[in-house]
mmCIF file of C-alpha atoms in Angstrom:
data_model
loop_
_atom_site.group_PDB
_atom_site.id
_atom_site.type_symbol
_atom_site.label_atom_id
_atom_site.label_comp_id
_atom_site.label_asym_id
_atom_site.label_seq_id
_atom_site.Cartn_x
_atom_site.Cartn_y
_atom_site.Cartn_z
ATOM 1 C CA MET Q 1 0.000 0.000 0.000
ATOM 2 C CA ARG Q 2 1.424 3.368 -0.979
ATOM 3 C CA THR Q 3 1.662 6.148 1.533
ATOM 4 C CA PRO Q 4 -0.033 9.532 0.972
ATOM 5 C CA LEU Q 5 3.440 11.069 0.733
ATOM 6 C CA ILE Q 6 4.445 8.825 -2.132
ATOM 7 C CA ASP Q 7 1.108 9.335 -3.832
ATOM 8 C CA ARG Q 8 1.540 13.112 -3.677
ATOM 9 C CA ARG Q 9 5.088 12.860 -4.969
ATOM 10 C CA ALA Q 10 4.042 10.649 -7.880
ATOM 11 C CA PHE Q 11 1.095 12.888 -8.661
ATOM 12 C CA MET Q 12 3.138 16.080 -8.767
ATOM 13 C CA LYS Q 13 5.755 14.431 -10.955
ATOM 14 C CA ALA Q 14 3.117 13.178 -13.348
ATOM 15 C CA ALA Q 15 1.297 16.516 -13.389
ATOM 16 C CA GLY Q 16 4.477 18.367 -14.306
ATOM 17 C CA ALA Q 17 5.261 22.084 -14.392
ATOM 18 C CA GLY Q 18 2.168 22.846 -16.457
ATOM 19 C CA PHE Q 19 -0.056 21.771 -13.606
ATOM 20 C CA ALA Q 20 1.665 24.141 -11.175
ATOM 21 C CA LEU Q 21 1.350 27.027 -13.621
ATOM 22 C CA SER Q 22 -2.361 26.354 -13.984
ATOM 23 C CA LEU Q 23 -3.019 26.858 -10.267
ATOM 24 C CA SER Q 24 -4.198 30.106 -8.739
ATOM 25 C CA PRO Q 25 -1.668 31.723 -6.363
ATOM 26 C CA ARG Q 26 -3.782 30.600 -3.395
ATOM 27 C CA ALA Q 27 -4.056 27.033 -4.655
ATOM 28 C CA LEU Q 28 -0.348 26.937 -5.448
ATOM 29 C CA ALA Q 29 0.480 28.211 -1.956
ATOM 30 C CA ALA Q 30 -1.715 25.497 -0.465
ATOM 31 C CA THR Q 31 0.017 22.890 -2.588
ATOM 32 C CA LEU Q 32 3.428 24.092 -1.486
ATOM 33 C CA SER Q 33 2.349 24.052 2.157
ATOM 34 C CA VAL Q 34 1.255 20.437 1.903
ATOM 35 C CA ASP Q 35 4.527 19.691 0.156
ATOM 36 C CA ALA Q 36 6.660 21.048 3.040
ATOM 37 C CA VAL Q 37 8.220 18.035 4.639
ATOM 38 C CA TYR Q 38 11.691 18.962 5.900
ATOM 39 C CA ALA Q 39 13.193 21.686 8.077
ATOM 40 C CA THR Q 40 16.780 22.600 8.871
ATOM 41 C CA ALA Q 41 18.768 25.457 10.355
ATOM 42 C CA TYR Q 42 21.156 27.324 8.076
ATOM 43 C CA GLN Q 43 23.638 30.133 7.705
ATOM 44 C CA ARG Q 44 23.580 32.144 4.472
ATOM 45 C CA ARG Q 45 26.754 33.204 2.738
ATOM 46 C CA ASP Q 46 25.974 36.824 3.705
ATOM 47 C CA GLY Q 47 26.150 35.765 7.377
ATOM 48 C CA ALA Q 48 22.422 35.688 8.193
ATOM 49 C CA TYR Q 49 21.040 32.810 10.268
ATOM 50 C CA GLY Q 50 17.684 31.104 9.906
ATOM 51 C CA ALA Q 51 15.634 27.957 9.512
ATOM 52 C CA ALA Q 52 14.400 26.761 6.118
ATOM 53 C CA ILE Q 53 11.385 24.647 5.202
ATOM 54 C CA LEU Q 54 12.136 22.436 2.221
ATOM 55 C CA SER Q 55 9.871 20.573 -0.179
ATOM 56 C CA GLU Q 56 10.359 17.025 -1.356
ATOM 57 C CA ASP Q 57 11.836 18.309 -4.590
ATOM 58 C CA GLY Q 58 14.470 20.461 -2.915
ATOM 59 C CA ARG Q 59 12.722 23.842 -3.044
ATOM 60 C CA ILE Q 60 13.030 26.363 -0.223
ATOM 61 C CA LEU Q 61 9.374 27.079 0.553
ATOM 62 C CA HIS Q 62 9.732 29.329 3.557
ATOM 63 C CA THR Q 63 12.427 30.707 5.845
ATOM 64 C CA VAL Q 64 12.454 31.978 9.432
ATOM 65 C CA GLU Q 65 15.099 34.432 10.570
ATOM 66 C CA LEU Q 66 17.091 33.537 13.696
ATOM 67 C CA PRO Q 67 19.157 35.836 15.934
ATOM 68 C CA ASP Q 68 22.131 33.466 15.820
ATOM 69 C CA ARG Q 69 23.111 30.018 14.655
ATOM 70 C CA GLY Q 70 20.453 27.339 15.088
ATOM 71 C CA HIS Q 71 20.917 23.614 15.585
ATOM 72 C CA ASP Q 72 18.142 21.013 15.632
ATOM 73 C CA VAL Q 73 14.451 21.395 14.714
ATOM 74 C CA THR Q 74 11.798 19.611 16.817
ATOM 75 C CA PHE Q 75 8.358 19.080 15.263
ATOM 76 C CA ASP Q 76 5.003 18.691 17.034
ATOM 77 C CA PRO Q 77 2.577 16.772 14.766
ATOM 78 C CA VAL Q 78 -0.401 17.818 16.918
ATOM 79 C CA SER Q 79 -0.088 21.596 16.533
ATOM 80 C CA ARG Q 80 2.141 21.263 13.449
ATOM 81 C CA ARG Q 81 4.547 23.745 14.970
ATOM 82 C CA SER Q 82 8.308 23.372 15.037
ATOM 83 C CA VAL Q 83 10.984 24.661 17.401
ATOM 84 C CA VAL Q 84 14.525 25.395 16.293
ATOM 85 C CA PHE Q 85 16.998 25.523 19.156
ATOM 86 C CA ALA Q 86 20.115 27.663 19.319
ATOM 87 C CA ARG Q 87 23.398 25.926 18.780
ATOM 88 C CA GLN Q 88 24.822 25.033 22.176
ATOM 89 C CA PRO Q 89 25.446 26.906 24.391
ATOM 90 C CA GLY Q 90 22.700 29.271 23.191
ATOM 91 C CA THR Q 91 20.027 31.397 24.790
ATOM 92 C CA PHE Q 92 17.106 31.226 22.329
ATOM 93 C CA ALA Q 93 14.628 28.790 20.828
ATOM 94 C CA THR Q 94 12.259 29.919 18.068
ATOM 95 C CA VAL Q 95 8.777 28.447 17.528
ATOM 96 C CA PHE Q 96 7.353 28.614 13.993
ATOM 97 C CA ASP Q 97 4.766 27.016 11.735
ATOM 98 C CA HIS Q 98 5.976 25.771 8.392
ATOM 99 C CA LYS Q 99 3.254 27.612 6.447
ATOM 100 C CA GLY Q 100 4.382 30.979 7.776
ATOM 101 C CA GLU Q 101 0.820 31.869 8.825
ATOM 102 C CA ALA Q 102 1.776 32.887 12.371
ATOM 103 C CA ALA Q 103 4.641 35.094 13.455
ATOM 104 C CA PRO Q 104 7.541 33.136 14.965
ATOM 105 C CA VAL Q 105 7.839 33.222 18.755
ATOM 106 C CA THR Q 106 11.269 33.290 20.357
ATOM 107 C CA ILE Q 107 11.846 31.828 23.818
ATOM 108 C CA ALA Q 108 14.775 33.089 25.877
ATOM 109 C CA SER Q 109 16.553 30.831 28.317
ATOM 110 C CA VAL Q 110 16.035 31.745 31.969
ATOM 111 C CA GLY Q 111 18.764 33.043 34.257
ATOM 112 C CA GLY Q 112 21.408 30.467 35.108
ATOM 113 C CA ARG Q 113 20.497 28.228 32.167
ATOM 114 C CA HIS Q 114 21.262 28.012 28.459
ATOM 115 C CA PHE Q 115 19.927 25.711 25.777
ATOM 116 C CA TYR Q 116 21.892 22.766 24.456
ATOM 117 C CA GLY Q 117 20.454 22.456 20.949
ATOM 118 C CA HIS Q 118 17.684 19.828 21.195
ATOM 119 C CA GLY Q 119 14.195 19.196 22.564
ATOM 120 C CA ALA Q 120 11.141 16.945 22.356
ATOM 121 C CA PHE Q 121 7.364 17.409 22.627
ATOM 122 C CA SER Q 122 5.004 15.350 24.770
ATOM 123 C CA PRO Q 123 2.692 13.085 22.712
ATOM 124 C CA ASP Q 124 -0.242 15.494 23.099
ATOM 125 C CA GLY Q 125 1.891 18.497 22.156
ATOM 126 C CA ARG Q 126 1.137 20.280 25.442
ATOM 127 C CA LEU Q 127 4.698 20.218 26.826
ATOM 128 C CA LEU Q 128 8.104 20.886 25.351
ATOM 129 C CA TYR Q 129 11.206 19.393 26.966
ATOM 130 C CA ALA Q 130 14.536 21.134 26.244
ATOM 131 C CA THR Q 131 18.084 20.123 27.120
ATOM 132 C CA GLU Q 132 19.631 22.889 29.201
ATOM 133 C CA ASN Q 133 22.682 23.608 31.294
ATOM 134 C CA ASP Q 134 22.703 24.749 34.917
ATOM 135 C CA PHE Q 135 26.102 26.254 34.243
ATOM 136 C CA ASP Q 136 27.013 27.460 37.738
ATOM 137 C CA ASN Q 137 26.514 23.953 39.105
ATOM 138 C CA ALA Q 138 27.758 22.106 35.986
ATOM 139 C CA ALA Q 139 24.548 20.086 35.954
ATOM 140 C CA GLY Q 140 22.382 19.050 33.020
ATOM 141 C CA MET Q 141 18.702 19.942 33.219
ATOM 142 C CA ILE Q 142 15.537 19.335 31.223
ATOM 143 C CA GLY Q 143 13.534 22.562 31.036
ATOM 144 C CA VAL Q 144 9.750 22.011 30.795
ATOM 145 C CA TYR Q 145 7.655 24.491 28.774
ATOM 146 C CA ASP Q 146 3.877 24.827 28.465
ATOM 147 C CA ALA Q 147 3.172 24.899 24.726
ATOM 148 C CA THR Q 148 -0.441 25.901 25.410
ATOM 149 C CA ASP Q 149 0.617 29.029 27.290
ATOM 150 C CA GLY Q 150 3.136 30.796 25.107
ATOM 151 C CA PHE Q 151 5.834 28.237 25.922
ATOM 152 C CA ARG Q 152 6.047 29.490 29.496
ATOM 153 C CA ARG Q 153 8.722 27.647 31.453
ATOM 154 C CA ILE Q 154 6.915 25.698 34.181
ATOM 155 C CA GLY Q 155 9.592 23.468 35.642
ATOM 156 C CA GLU Q 156 12.753 21.437 35.250
ATOM 157 C CA PHE Q 157 14.363 18.179 36.323
ATOM 158 C CA PRO Q 158 17.929 16.854 36.169
ATOM 159 C CA THR Q 159 19.412 14.867 33.302
ATOM 160 C CA TRP Q 160 21.610 13.056 35.806
ATOM 161 C CA GLY Q 161 24.741 14.090 33.959
ATOM 162 C CA VAL Q 162 26.823 16.942 32.537
ATOM 163 C CA GLY Q 163 26.398 18.582 29.150
ATOM 164 C CA PRO Q 164 23.111 17.071 27.907
ATOM 165 C CA HIS Q 165 22.682 17.230 24.162
ATOM 166 C CA GLU Q 166 19.891 15.336 22.380
ATOM 167 C CA VAL Q 167 16.704 14.178 24.122
ATOM 168 C CA LEU Q 168 14.202 11.712 22.595
ATOM 169 C CA LEU Q 169 10.729 10.676 23.657
ATOM 170 C CA LEU Q 170 10.451 6.908 23.404
ATOM 171 C CA GLY Q 171 7.507 4.965 22.039
ATOM 172 C CA ASP Q 172 5.787 4.526 25.416
ATOM 173 C CA GLY Q 173 5.122 8.276 25.421
ATOM 174 C CA ARG Q 174 6.598 8.649 28.898
ATOM 175 C CA THR Q 175 10.296 7.740 28.859
ATOM 176 C CA LEU Q 176 12.892 10.267 27.761
ATOM 177 C CA ALA Q 177 16.280 9.092 26.514
ATOM 178 C CA ILE Q 178 18.886 11.755 27.271
ATOM 179 C CA ALA Q 179 22.426 11.854 25.900
ATOM 180 C CA ASN Q 180 24.685 13.500 28.473
ATOM 181 C CA GLY Q 181 27.746 14.413 26.425
ATOM 182 C CA GLY Q 182 29.775 14.823 29.592
ATOM 183 C CA ILE Q 183 31.352 18.132 28.549
ATOM 184 C CA GLU Q 184 31.139 21.115 30.921
ATOM 185 C CA THR Q 185 30.773 24.642 29.505
ATOM 186 C CA HIS Q 186 30.123 28.024 31.100
ATOM 187 C CA PRO Q 187 29.115 31.301 29.410
ATOM 188 C CA ASP Q 188 32.117 33.043 30.986
ATOM 189 C CA PHE Q 189 34.312 30.852 28.761
ATOM 190 C CA GLY Q 190 32.269 30.747 25.540
ATOM 191 C CA ARG Q 191 32.366 27.308 23.885
ATOM 192 C CA ALA Q 192 35.516 26.212 25.771
ATOM 193 C CA LYS Q 193 35.355 22.613 27.037
ATOM 194 C CA LEU Q 194 36.279 22.821 30.710
ATOM 195 C CA ASN Q 195 36.570 19.209 31.869
ATOM 196 C CA ILE Q 196 37.987 17.074 29.069
ATOM 197 C CA PRO Q 197 40.345 15.077 31.372
ATOM 198 C CA THR Q 198 37.510 14.145 33.744
ATOM 199 C CA MET Q 199 34.436 14.051 31.473
ATOM 200 C CA LYS Q 200 31.931 11.290 32.076
ATOM 201 C CA PRO Q 201 29.283 10.890 29.356
ATOM 202 C CA SER Q 202 26.137 8.853 29.909
ATOM 203 C CA LEU Q 203 22.851 7.798 28.347
ATOM 204 C CA VAL Q 204 19.990 8.081 30.810
ATOM 205 C CA PHE Q 205 16.344 7.033 30.733
ATOM 206 C CA VAL Q 206 14.100 9.409 32.689
ATOM 207 C CA ASP Q 207 10.367 9.429 33.461
ATOM 208 C CA ARG Q 208 9.159 12.696 31.918
ATOM 209 C CA VAL Q 209 6.203 12.930 34.333
ATOM 210 C CA THR Q 210 8.039 12.432 37.620
ATOM 211 C CA GLY Q 211 11.590 13.338 36.571
ATOM 212 C CA ASP Q 212 12.792 10.081 38.126
ATOM 213 C CA ARG Q 213 15.894 8.430 36.732
ATOM 214 C CA LEU Q 214 14.925 5.001 35.418
ATOM 215 C CA GLU Q 215 18.289 3.770 34.142
ATOM 216 C CA HIS Q 216 21.787 5.209 33.852
ATOM 217 C CA HIS Q 217 24.282 3.837 31.318
ATOM 218 C CA GLU Q 218 27.957 4.648 30.924
ATOM 219 C CA LEU Q 219 30.643 3.488 28.554
ATOM 220 C CA PRO Q 220 33.665 1.590 29.915
ATOM 221 C CA PRO Q 221 36.131 3.808 31.873
ATOM 222 C CA GLU Q 222 38.692 3.740 29.045
ATOM 223 C CA LEU Q 223 36.079 5.443 26.806
ATOM 224 C CA HIS Q 224 35.267 8.285 29.219
ATOM 225 C CA GLN Q 225 36.211 10.880 26.561
ATOM 226 C CA LEU Q 226 33.683 9.491 24.073
ATOM 227 C CA SER Q 227 30.919 12.093 24.190
ATOM 228 C CA ILE Q 228 27.448 10.619 23.499
ATOM 229 C CA ARG Q 229 25.649 13.256 21.452
ATOM 230 C CA HIS Q 230 22.923 12.264 18.977
ATOM 231 C CA MET Q 231 20.283 9.539 18.921
ATOM 232 C CA ASP Q 232 17.305 7.990 17.170
ATOM 233 C CA THR Q 233 15.150 4.927 17.801
ATOM 234 C CA ASP Q 234 14.658 1.957 15.504
ATOM 235 C CA ALA Q 235 11.441 0.047 14.883
ATOM 236 C CA ALA Q 236 12.188 -2.359 17.740
ATOM 237 C CA GLY Q 237 12.579 0.488 20.231
ATOM 238 C CA ALA Q 238 16.372 0.400 20.557
ATOM 239 C CA VAL Q 239 18.080 3.777 20.998
ATOM 240 C CA TRP Q 240 20.935 4.236 18.544
ATOM 241 C CA PHE Q 241 23.562 6.816 19.438
ATOM 242 C CA GLY Q 242 26.561 8.499 17.827
ATOM 243 C CA CYS Q 243 29.636 9.823 19.644
ATOM 244 C CA GLN Q 244 32.372 12.427 19.272
ATOM 245 C CA HIS Q 245 35.797 11.539 20.657
ATOM 246 C CA GLU Q 246 37.530 14.218 22.738
ATOM 247 C CA GLY Q 247 40.706 12.189 23.313
ATOM 248 C CA PRO Q 248 43.873 12.009 21.203
ATOM 249 C CA ALA Q 249 43.298 12.065 17.444
ATOM 250 C CA THR Q 250 45.511 9.018 17.146
ATOM 251 C CA GLU Q 251 42.898 6.923 18.938
ATOM 252 C CA ARG Q 252 40.106 5.239 16.972
ATOM 253 C CA PRO Q 253 37.308 4.268 19.385
ATOM 254 C CA LEU Q 254 34.052 2.842 18.093
ATOM 255 C CA LEU Q 255 31.611 5.733 17.587
ATOM 256 C CA VAL Q 256 28.151 4.230 17.134
ATOM 257 C CA GLY Q 257 26.138 2.084 19.521
ATOM 258 C CA SER Q 258 22.708 1.144 20.769
ATOM 259 C CA ALA Q 259 20.922 0.813 24.091
ATOM 260 C CA ARG Q 260 17.793 -0.845 25.428
ATOM 261 C CA ARG Q 261 16.113 -0.703 28.803
ATOM 262 C CA GLY Q 262 17.540 -3.478 30.973
ATOM 263 C CA GLU Q 263 20.563 -4.121 28.767
ATOM 264 C CA LYS Q 264 24.120 -2.794 28.556
ATOM 265 C CA LEU Q 265 25.228 -0.307 25.919
ATOM 266 C CA GLU Q 266 26.559 -2.077 22.854
ATOM 267 C CA LEU Q 267 28.949 -0.496 20.360
ATOM 268 C CA VAL Q 268 28.935 -1.364 16.658
ATOM 269 C CA GLU Q 269 32.058 -2.979 15.292
ATOM 270 C CA MET Q 270 33.277 -1.400 12.065
ATOM 271 C CA ALA Q 271 36.140 -2.018 9.682
ATOM 272 C CA ASP Q 272 39.082 0.334 10.174
ATOM 273 C CA GLY Q 273 38.502 1.911 6.780
ATOM 274 C CA VAL Q 274 34.924 2.851 7.658
ATOM 275 C CA LEU Q 275 35.663 3.946 11.221
ATOM 276 C CA GLY Q 276 38.655 6.057 10.161
ATOM 277 C CA GLY Q 277 36.463 7.859 7.646
ATOM 278 C CA PHE Q 278 34.467 9.425 10.461
ATOM 279 C CA ARG Q 279 37.533 11.174 11.912
ATOM 280 C CA ASN Q 280 36.218 10.557 15.452
ATOM 281 C CA TYR Q 281 33.070 12.624 14.899
ATOM 282 C CA ILE Q 282 29.462 11.549 14.316
ATOM 283 C CA GLY Q 283 27.328 14.621 13.598
ATOM 284 C CA SER Q 284 23.869 13.140 13.171
ATOM 285 C CA VAL Q 285 21.945 9.860 13.601
ATOM 286 C CA ALA Q 286 18.677 8.975 11.845
ATOM 287 C CA ALA Q 287 16.584 5.805 11.705
ATOM 288 C CA ASN Q 288 14.483 4.597 8.801
ATOM 289 C CA ARG Q 289 12.091 2.352 10.739
ATOM 290 C CA ASP Q 290 10.329 1.021 7.667
ATOM 291 C CA ALA Q 291 13.593 -0.009 6.047
ATOM 292 C CA GLY Q 292 15.228 -1.220 9.268
ATOM 293 C CA THR Q 293 18.315 0.913 8.785
ATOM 294 C CA ILE Q 294 20.280 3.553 10.708
ATOM 295 C CA ALA Q 295 22.285 6.345 9.046
ATOM 296 C CA VAL Q 296 25.161 8.226 10.664
ATOM 297 C CA SER Q 297 27.113 11.160 9.254
ATOM 298 C CA SER Q 298 30.443 12.883 9.752
ATOM 299 C CA PRO Q 299 30.936 16.386 8.323
ATOM 300 C CA GLN Q 300 34.566 16.269 9.458
ATOM 301 C CA GLY Q 301 35.154 13.048 7.573
ATOM 302 C CA ASN Q 302 32.869 13.913 4.618
ATOM 303 C CA THR Q 303 31.233 10.525 5.080
ATOM 304 C CA MET Q 304 27.874 8.964 5.798
ATOM 305 C CA ALA Q 305 27.165 5.298 6.444
ATOM 306 C CA VAL Q 306 24.042 3.156 6.625
ATOM 307 C CA ILE Q 307 23.776 0.297 9.137
ATOM 308 C CA ASP Q 308 21.334 -2.600 9.040
ATOM 309 C CA ALA Q 309 19.687 -2.406 12.478
ATOM 310 C CA ALA Q 310 19.123 -6.150 12.786
ATOM 311 C CA SER Q 311 22.562 -7.416 11.765
ATOM 312 C CA ARG Q 312 24.459 -4.273 12.905
ATOM 313 C CA LYS Q 313 26.451 -4.429 9.662
ATOM 314 C CA ILE Q 314 27.424 -1.502 7.448
ATOM 315 C CA VAL Q 315 25.449 -1.802 4.221
ATOM 316 C CA GLU Q 316 26.469 1.437 2.500
ATOM 317 C CA THR Q 317 28.993 4.258 2.757
ATOM 318 C CA ARG Q 318 28.994 7.510 0.788
ATOM 319 C CA SER Q 319 31.564 10.265 0.451
ATOM 320 C CA LEU Q 320 29.813 13.660 0.605
ATOM 321 C CA VAL Q 321 31.531 16.949 1.352
ATOM 322 C CA GLU Q 322 30.482 18.271 4.797
ATOM 323 C CA VAL Q 323 27.498 15.914 5.036
ATOM 324 C CA CYS Q 324 25.613 16.066 8.344
ATOM 325 C CA GLY Q 325 21.800 16.452 8.184
ATOM 326 C CA LEU Q 326 19.944 13.129 7.819
ATOM 327 C CA ALA Q 327 16.266 12.190 7.633
ATOM 328 C CA PRO Q 328 14.444 9.021 6.509
ATOM 329 C CA ASP Q 329 13.032 9.174 2.990
ATOM 330 C CA LEU Q 330 11.311 6.288 1.169
ATOM 331 C CA ASP Q 331 13.561 3.241 1.652
ATOM 332 C CA GLY Q 332 16.692 5.322 2.300
ATOM 333 C CA PHE Q 333 17.788 8.683 3.633
ATOM 334 C CA ARG Q 334 17.817 12.315 2.584
ATOM 335 C CA ALA Q 335 21.031 14.179 3.442
ATOM 336 C CA THR Q 336 22.089 17.832 3.597
ATOM 337 C CA THR Q 337 25.566 19.319 3.548
ATOM 338 C CA GLY Q 338 27.491 22.397 4.579
ATOM 339 C CA THR Q 339 27.952 23.237 0.912
ATOM 340 C CA GLY Q 340 24.221 23.777 0.351
ATOM 341 C CA GLU Q 341 23.502 20.403 -1.218
ATOM 342 C CA THR Q 342 20.447 18.244 -0.574
ATOM 343 C CA LEU Q 343 20.608 14.629 -1.706
ATOM 344 C CA GLY Q 344 17.706 12.237 -2.049
ATOM 345 C CA PRO Q 345 17.783 8.459 -1.605
ATOM 346 C CA ASP Q 346 17.205 7.965 -5.307
ATOM 347 C CA GLY Q 347 20.304 9.963 -6.291
ATOM 348 C CA ALA Q 348 18.484 13.263 -6.871
ATOM 349 C CA GLU Q 349 20.524 16.342 -5.957
ATOM 350 C CA TRP Q 350 19.517 19.949 -5.337
ATOM 351 C CA SER Q 351 21.910 22.815 -4.759
ATOM 352 C CA HIS Q 352 21.447 26.079 -2.857
ATOM 353 C CA PRO Q 353 24.993 27.437 -2.814
ATOM 354 C CA ASP Q 354 24.018 30.540 -0.806
ATOM 355 C CA TYR Q 355 23.082 28.318 2.135
ATOM 356 C CA VAL Q 356 25.208 26.374 4.597
ATOM 357 C CA TRP Q 357 22.839 23.719 5.965
ATOM 358 C CA ASP Q 358 23.382 23.118 9.661
ATOM 359 C CA ASN Q 359 23.836 19.801 11.475
ATOM 360 C CA HIS Q 360 20.327 18.364 11.414
ATOM 361 C CA LEU Q 361 17.431 17.744 9.052
ATOM 362 C CA ALA Q 362 13.962 17.131 10.509
ATOM 363 C CA ARG Q 363 11.012 15.581 8.757
ATOM 364 C CA ILE Q 364 7.915 17.670 9.504
ATOM 365 C CA GLY Q 365 5.334 16.135 7.188
#
């Protein structure tokens, strides 16, 4: 059975440019709105920052200006609003709708906290959870915002670690998976990493309702400089994570792993040629649950790889300059790069050379 997305894609391709030209401006705008399925932060070549909404065929449908560099985009399918978070450590998060019908709303971090680039909505869209830093106490926090009341901050609970980065809501609708990167920062020192010799990353499962820590996972002591940063979940509910190594460049630790409740973290074995291509840096992780695959990217290594989730084997590698953003698309992945390229799973390529696409690509439709 074909999905509505594929049906729309096939229809538009079959209809051709003549169909689009035949539409009234209002009808065309409605068509483009329906066609908006991806969002990403960017920096333009003139220095401006923003978030872009992209169509399936690589068009920029709408942009939202940002006061500084953005990072990840979190989408709420209930309200169909998105939030783009400032690159860590940042002090803003901007809420927008992909049709551009409502003015964007910018949230400022509260005193003593700054954002860490990622967030997640509750299943009913009423609450937004954001990774934050209690920088005076070097403690990771989850800030809780009421999305029904202007995104008013109504509480917080600990991430049980330092330097939280990505947070995911798991399939039970209640458990949050939090990647504590283990790296301490403070606004007095900009983006300086203050505790590299003693960092202690972790992956923690937390009850989003009570704030209770459910499970706490750490890598072996010899891998304490392997910062756990980005995650996604596969169809079986396993959390896949990607790491960035803060130790000597001569070391080649494994960079990708998975975790399940009640089980130990498990790293994915890779051939030296594949692992070396990542240059100790995984920038993004995305799961294609229908296809049973996981994609990871490295802008430093100009490489992306696809892993079969069941066998944990690498099934594809691609060399792409400054590749980082990843999102599932059909039976593969869509990727974006720091050179303004967007690449589809079928080999299609679109170029926007005035744009530097940021680290992440979110599917919003």
